[in-house]
Short mmCIF file of C-alpha atoms in Angstrom, two decimals:
data_model
loop_
_atom_site.label_atom_id
_atom_site.label_comp_id
_atom_site.label_asym_id
_atom_site.label_seq_id
_atom_site.Cartn_x
_atom_site.Cartn_y
_atom_site.Cartn_z
CA UNK A 1 0.10 0.01 -0.05
CA UNK A 2 2.78 2.38 0.83
CA UNK A 3 4.51 1.55 -2.36
CA UNK A 4 1.29 2.26 -4.37
CA UNK A 5 0.78 5.79 -2.67
CA UNK A 6 4.38 6.71 -3.02
CA UNK A 7 4.09 5.78 -6.77
CA UNK A 8 0.92 7.89 -7.10
CA UNK A 9 2.29 10.86 -5.53
CA UNK A 10 5.43 10.66 -7.69
CA UNK A 11 3.39 10.39 -10.85
CA UNK A 12 1.24 13.35 -9.60
CA UNK A 13 4.46 15.43 -8.97
CA UNK A 14 5.93 14.62 -12.45
CA UNK A 15 2.72 15.66 -14.15
CA UNK A 16 2.56 18.76 -12.24
CA UNK A 17 6.29 19.65 -13.11
CA UNK A 18 5.74 18.92 -16.79
CA UNK A 19 2.51 20.90 -16.98
CA UNK A 20 2.64 24.08 -18.94
CA UNK A 21 2.94 27.24 -16.57
CA UNK A 22 -0.39 29.19 -16.14
CA UNK A 23 -0.42 32.11 -18.61
CA UNK A 24 -0.04 35.55 -17.11
CA UNK A 25 -3.14 37.85 -17.40
CA UNK A 26 -2.69 39.69 -20.73
CA UNK A 27 -4.37 43.04 -21.13
CA UNK A 28 -4.42 45.10 -24.43
CA UNK A 29 -4.34 48.87 -23.93
CA UNK A 30 -6.15 50.61 -26.75
CA UNK A 31 -4.50 53.90 -27.29
CA UNK A 32 -5.06 56.96 -29.40
CA UNK A 33 -2.32 58.81 -31.34
CA UNK A 34 -4.06 62.17 -30.42
CA UNK A 35 -1.81 64.71 -28.70
CA UNK A 36 -1.83 65.84 -25.98
CA UNK A 37 -4.37 63.05 -24.93
CA UNK A 38 -2.20 60.20 -26.51
CA UNK A 39 1.18 60.41 -28.21
CA UNK A 40 2.73 57.64 -30.07
CA UNK A 41 6.65 57.53 -29.73
CA UNK A 42 8.53 54.51 -31.21
CA UNK A 43 5.30 52.43 -31.09
CA UNK A 44 4.76 53.05 -27.20
CA UNK A 45 2.89 55.38 -25.19
CA UNK A 46 4.69 58.98 -25.00
CA UNK A 47 3.93 61.81 -22.90
CA UNK A 48 0.19 62.48 -23.17
CA UNK A 49 -2.48 62.59 -20.58
CA UNK A 50 -3.47 59.00 -21.11
CA UNK A 51 -0.08 57.86 -21.68
CA UNK A 52 1.07 58.92 -18.18
CA UNK A 53 -1.98 57.08 -16.53
CA UNK A 54 -1.33 53.84 -18.63
CA UNK A 55 2.43 53.79 -17.56
CA UNK A 56 1.41 54.28 -13.86
CA UNK A 57 -0.95 51.33 -14.11
CA UNK A 58 1.43 49.04 -15.79
CA UNK A 59 4.07 49.78 -13.36
CA UNK A 60 1.73 48.53 -10.67
CA UNK A 61 0.52 45.46 -12.46
CA UNK A 62 3.73 43.69 -13.19
CA UNK A 63 2.05 40.29 -13.15
CA UNK A 64 0.18 40.99 -16.33
CA UNK A 65 1.60 41.29 -19.84
CA UNK A 66 0.79 44.64 -21.14
CA UNK A 67 0.21 45.29 -24.97
CA UNK A 68 -0.43 48.42 -26.75
CA UNK A 69 -2.74 48.84 -29.82
CA UNK A 70 -3.36 52.31 -31.44
CA UNK A 71 -6.57 52.56 -33.05
CA UNK A 72 -9.26 54.91 -34.18
CA UNK A 73 -12.75 55.26 -32.35
CA UNK A 74 -14.29 52.64 -34.65
CA UNK A 75 -11.84 49.98 -33.85
CA UNK A 76 -11.63 50.83 -30.03
CA UNK A 77 -15.45 50.45 -29.60
CA UNK A 78 -15.53 47.44 -31.85
CA UNK A 79 -13.02 45.69 -29.72
CA UNK A 80 -14.85 46.64 -26.58
CA UNK A 81 -18.25 45.64 -27.82
CA UNK A 82 -16.96 42.23 -28.93
CA UNK A 83 -15.51 41.62 -25.44
CA UNK A 84 -11.70 41.62 -26.19
CA UNK A 85 -9.46 41.50 -23.25
CA UNK A 86 -8.70 45.25 -23.86
CA UNK A 87 -9.18 48.52 -22.17
CA UNK A 88 -9.34 51.98 -23.37
CA UNK A 89 -7.61 54.69 -21.34
CA UNK A 90 -9.18 57.82 -22.42
CA UNK A 91 -12.82 57.24 -22.97
CA UNK A 92 -15.54 59.80 -22.41
CA UNK A 93 -18.60 58.37 -20.41
CA UNK A 94 -22.01 58.45 -22.28
CA UNK A 95 -25.06 56.40 -21.83
CA UNK A 96 -24.54 54.62 -24.98
CA UNK A 97 -21.04 53.62 -24.02
CA UNK A 98 -22.07 52.44 -20.58
CA UNK A 99 -24.01 49.74 -22.27
CA UNK A 100 -20.80 48.25 -23.65
CA UNK A 101 -18.27 48.94 -21.05
CA UNK A 102 -17.26 49.38 -17.30
CA UNK A 103 -15.77 52.70 -16.54
CA UNK A 104 -13.38 54.07 -13.97
CA UNK A 105 -13.57 57.68 -13.72
CA UNK A 106 -10.04 59.50 -14.35
CA UNK A 107 -10.68 62.80 -15.99
CA UNK A 108 -12.77 65.81 -15.71
CA UNK A 109 -12.43 67.92 -18.77
CA UNK A 110 -13.71 71.59 -19.80
CA UNK A 111 -16.50 71.70 -22.24
CA UNK A 112 -15.75 71.44 -25.89
CA UNK A 113 -15.93 74.38 -28.15
CA UNK A 114 -16.66 75.26 -31.63
CA UNK A 115 -13.67 75.93 -33.84
CA UNK A 116 -14.21 77.88 -36.93
CA UNK A 117 -12.41 79.60 -39.88
CA UNK A 118 -12.57 83.33 -39.32
CA UNK A 119 -14.24 83.84 -42.81
CA UNK A 120 -17.45 82.01 -41.47
CA UNK A 121 -17.63 83.78 -38.09
CA UNK A 122 -20.36 86.19 -39.47
CA UNK A 123 -22.44 83.36 -40.72
CA UNK A 124 -22.68 81.39 -37.53
CA UNK A 125 -26.13 81.23 -35.73
CA UNK A 126 -25.34 82.91 -32.23
CA UNK A 127 -27.34 83.88 -29.27
CA UNK A 128 -27.23 87.13 -27.54
CA UNK A 129 -24.14 86.14 -25.52
CA UNK A 130 -22.23 85.16 -28.66
CA UNK A 131 -22.53 81.42 -28.09
CA UNK A 132 -22.95 79.13 -31.30
CA UNK A 133 -26.27 77.48 -31.66
CA UNK A 134 -25.02 74.15 -32.87
CA UNK A 135 -28.54 72.77 -33.67
CA UNK A 136 -29.14 75.67 -36.05
CA UNK A 137 -25.51 75.61 -37.46
CA UNK A 138 -26.01 71.81 -38.30
CA UNK A 139 -28.94 72.76 -40.44
CA UNK A 140 -26.72 75.16 -42.65
CA UNK A 141 -25.88 73.16 -45.73
CA UNK A 142 -23.52 75.91 -46.92
CA UNK A 143 -21.18 75.54 -43.91
CA UNK A 144 -18.91 72.54 -43.84
CA UNK A 145 -18.59 70.76 -40.51
CA UNK A 146 -16.15 68.07 -39.88
CA UNK A 147 -16.07 65.53 -36.99
CA UNK A 148 -14.75 62.15 -36.10
CA UNK A 149 -16.87 58.91 -36.51
CA UNK A 150 -17.49 57.12 -33.27
CA UNK A 151 -15.72 59.75 -31.19
CA UNK A 152 -17.71 61.26 -28.35
CA UNK A 153 -18.00 65.03 -27.77
CA UNK A 154 -20.14 64.64 -24.73
CA UNK A 155 -23.92 63.34 -24.54
CA UNK A 156 -25.59 66.49 -25.39
CA UNK A 157 -23.54 67.14 -28.49
CA UNK A 158 -23.44 63.44 -29.51
CA UNK A 159 -27.32 63.60 -29.57
CA UNK A 160 -27.21 66.59 -32.04
CA UNK A 161 -24.48 65.20 -34.23
CA UNK A 162 -26.38 61.72 -34.42
CA UNK A 163 -29.32 63.14 -36.46
CA UNK A 164 -27.61 62.94 -39.86
CA UNK A 165 -30.74 64.07 -41.62
CA UNK A 166 -30.66 67.48 -39.81
CA UNK A 167 -26.98 67.99 -40.59
CA UNK A 168 -26.59 68.33 -44.47
CA UNK A 169 -23.28 70.05 -44.24
CA UNK A 170 -21.61 67.78 -41.79
CA UNK A 171 -19.14 65.21 -42.57
CA UNK A 172 -17.86 62.33 -40.38
CA UNK A 173 -14.32 60.88 -41.07
CA UNK A 174 -12.63 57.78 -39.69
CA UNK A 175 -8.93 58.68 -39.49
CA UNK A 176 -6.61 56.38 -37.67
CA UNK A 177 -5.27 59.24 -35.58
CA UNK A 178 -8.56 60.48 -33.96
CA UNK A 179 -8.72 63.43 -36.23
CA UNK A 180 -5.42 65.23 -35.37
CA UNK A 181 -5.28 66.82 -38.96
CA UNK A 182 -8.93 68.30 -38.81
CA UNK A 183 -7.67 71.66 -37.48
CA UNK A 184 -5.25 71.83 -40.15
CA UNK A 185 -8.02 71.10 -42.85
CA UNK A 186 -9.94 73.99 -41.43
CA UNK A 187 -6.78 76.29 -41.96
CA UNK A 188 -6.48 75.06 -45.48
CA UNK A 189 -10.35 75.91 -46.17
CA UNK A 190 -11.28 72.24 -46.68
CA UNK A 191 -13.85 72.62 -43.82
CA UNK A 192 -15.45 75.48 -42.01
CA UNK A 193 -16.01 74.11 -38.43
CA UNK A 194 -15.32 71.38 -36.12
CA UNK A 195 -15.91 70.69 -32.39
CA UNK A 196 -12.67 70.43 -30.05
CA UNK A 197 -11.38 70.55 -26.43
CA UNK A 198 -9.69 73.61 -25.60
CA UNK A 199 -6.49 71.98 -24.34
CA UNK A 200 -6.28 70.07 -27.72
CA UNK A 201 -6.56 73.22 -29.51
CA UNK A 202 -3.85 74.94 -27.41
CA UNK A 203 -1.59 71.94 -27.94
CA UNK A 204 -2.15 71.99 -31.78
CA UNK A 205 -1.24 75.72 -31.95
CA UNK A 206 1.87 75.19 -30.06
CA UNK A 207 3.06 72.54 -32.55
CA UNK A 208 1.53 74.56 -35.65
CA UNK A 209 1.51 78.26 -35.04
CA UNK A 210 -0.56 78.91 -38.30
CA UNK A 211 -3.57 77.33 -36.53
CA UNK A 212 -3.91 80.35 -34.26
CA UNK A 213 -5.85 81.89 -37.09
CA UNK A 214 -8.88 79.71 -36.06
CA UNK A 215 -11.37 80.93 -33.61
CA UNK A 216 -12.99 79.31 -30.66
CA UNK A 217 -16.63 80.00 -30.00
CA UNK A 218 -18.35 78.71 -27.04
CA UNK A 219 -21.47 76.54 -27.51
CA UNK A 220 -24.90 77.46 -26.22
CA UNK A 221 -26.55 75.30 -23.88
CA UNK A 222 -23.66 74.82 -21.58
CA UNK A 223 -22.65 71.24 -22.61
CA UNK A 224 -20.72 71.29 -19.31
CA UNK A 225 -17.68 69.39 -17.89
CA UNK A 226 -16.95 66.09 -19.48
CA UNK A 227 -16.12 62.99 -17.42
CA UNK A 228 -13.79 60.53 -18.93
CA UNK A 229 -11.86 57.55 -17.74
CA UNK A 230 -10.82 54.03 -18.40
CA UNK A 231 -13.17 51.62 -20.32
CA UNK A 232 -13.13 47.90 -20.23
CA UNK A 233 -15.53 45.47 -21.86
CA UNK A 234 -18.90 44.89 -19.98
CA UNK A 235 -18.06 41.12 -19.55
CA UNK A 236 -17.00 39.12 -16.56
CA UNK A 237 -13.28 39.72 -17.55
CA UNK A 238 -14.12 43.38 -17.97
CA UNK A 239 -15.43 43.78 -14.67
CA UNK A 240 -12.60 42.02 -12.85
CA UNK A 241 -10.04 44.26 -14.99
CA UNK A 242 -11.74 47.42 -14.08
CA UNK A 243 -11.96 46.40 -10.26
CA UNK A 244 -8.31 45.76 -10.36
CA UNK A 245 -7.60 49.19 -12.02
CA UNK A 246 -9.78 50.82 -9.60
CA UNK A 247 -7.72 49.36 -6.71
CA UNK A 248 -4.55 50.44 -8.37
CA UNK A 249 -5.74 54.07 -8.69
CA UNK A 250 -7.75 54.26 -5.53
CA UNK A 251 -5.20 56.19 -3.18
CA UNK A 252 -3.82 59.76 -2.86
CA UNK A 253 -0.90 58.68 -4.96
CA UNK A 254 -3.19 57.36 -7.88
CA UNK A 255 -5.39 60.27 -7.67
CA UNK A 256 -2.27 62.81 -7.82
CA UNK A 257 -1.22 60.88 -11.07
CA UNK A 258 -4.58 61.40 -12.58
CA UNK A 259 -4.69 65.14 -11.63
CA UNK A 260 -1.07 65.79 -12.83
CA UNK A 261 -1.76 63.94 -16.12
CA UNK A 262 -4.64 66.15 -16.95
CA UNK A 263 -3.96 69.52 -15.24
CA UNK A 264 -0.40 70.10 -17.16
CA UNK A 265 -2.56 70.62 -20.23
CA UNK A 266 -5.60 72.69 -19.15
CA UNK A 267 -5.38 76.16 -19.98
CA UNK A 268 -5.13 78.83 -17.26
CA UNK A 269 -8.63 80.24 -18.14
CA UNK A 270 -10.12 76.77 -17.79
CA UNK A 271 -8.46 76.20 -14.65
CA UNK A 272 -9.65 79.37 -13.06
CA UNK A 273 -13.19 78.60 -14.20
CA UNK A 274 -13.41 74.90 -13.29
CA UNK A 275 -10.57 74.41 -10.91
CA UNK A 276 -12.58 73.92 -7.77
CA UNK A 277 -14.70 71.17 -9.54
CA UNK A 278 -11.72 69.48 -10.71
CA UNK A 279 -10.00 69.52 -7.39
CA UNK A 280 -13.15 67.93 -5.81
CA UNK A 281 -13.46 65.48 -8.56
CA UNK A 282 -9.81 64.19 -8.04
CA UNK A 283 -10.41 64.07 -4.13
CA UNK A 284 -13.13 61.71 -4.59
CA UNK A 285 -11.01 59.43 -6.81
CA UNK A 286 -8.83 58.74 -3.84
CA UNK A 287 -11.21 56.08 -2.79
CA UNK A 288 -12.40 52.94 -4.48
CA UNK A 289 -15.40 53.53 -6.98
CA UNK A 290 -16.76 49.96 -6.20
CA UNK A 291 -20.30 50.95 -6.80
CA UNK A 292 -19.60 51.39 -10.46
CA UNK A 293 -19.07 47.60 -10.97
CA UNK A 294 -21.97 45.98 -9.33
CA UNK A 295 -24.11 45.49 -12.35
#
């Protein structure tokens, strides 16, 4: 009997020794080449806002194998909708997207603005405060609008852009780089207007001073601050991944990384206007956001 037990134990030990090692968790980070949000340098994340957040998370999750895939919005949301083991580090939150993904808040961004060529300023429908009426503008066929397909500009704006029948002059493009060339297209008179975040505009002008001729016009209706964060697919894998990312970020150190990654790009005007709200937002991110992942 003892020999039988010893032989069985020996066989089990040999089988365990020869068994393949359990594969490490693999996560694909869906990234955007869209400075200053994301910046592609030598095939890896550079110095953009989302890049810094991803580098922090990668450094604190050494057990996983981290891969990087640069993709446009169409591919990003196709990957998440199909349940791929991937997460997107700079996703704006919208009701439609929350049907596809779990979110961990990470950013609070100033409202987007209308960017126009100076020559069309006089033709813009504006209210008494000089704010552009986007709904009315979209109905003007002579004015050529340009936006990125599947990119979110915030729930209120997305709702207006989604009605293609009411926007005869609007064109949607699906570039691989999130539309970083759209501002240049405006400067070259290939379009009349687009919608963009102020810090993206500021960064673009630093890189290409000729873009300073473009004008920023606030949008009527106050689209408000935009909440963005990390999105993982709404699957069992995605729920566990977002819970783990939440634990990695839920500390004063993690919240400080998020704040610093964003605030270095926010303009002085936006900081003065929204700084208090942003400070409170990042303070709340010091604690776990577990209520987000119960469904």
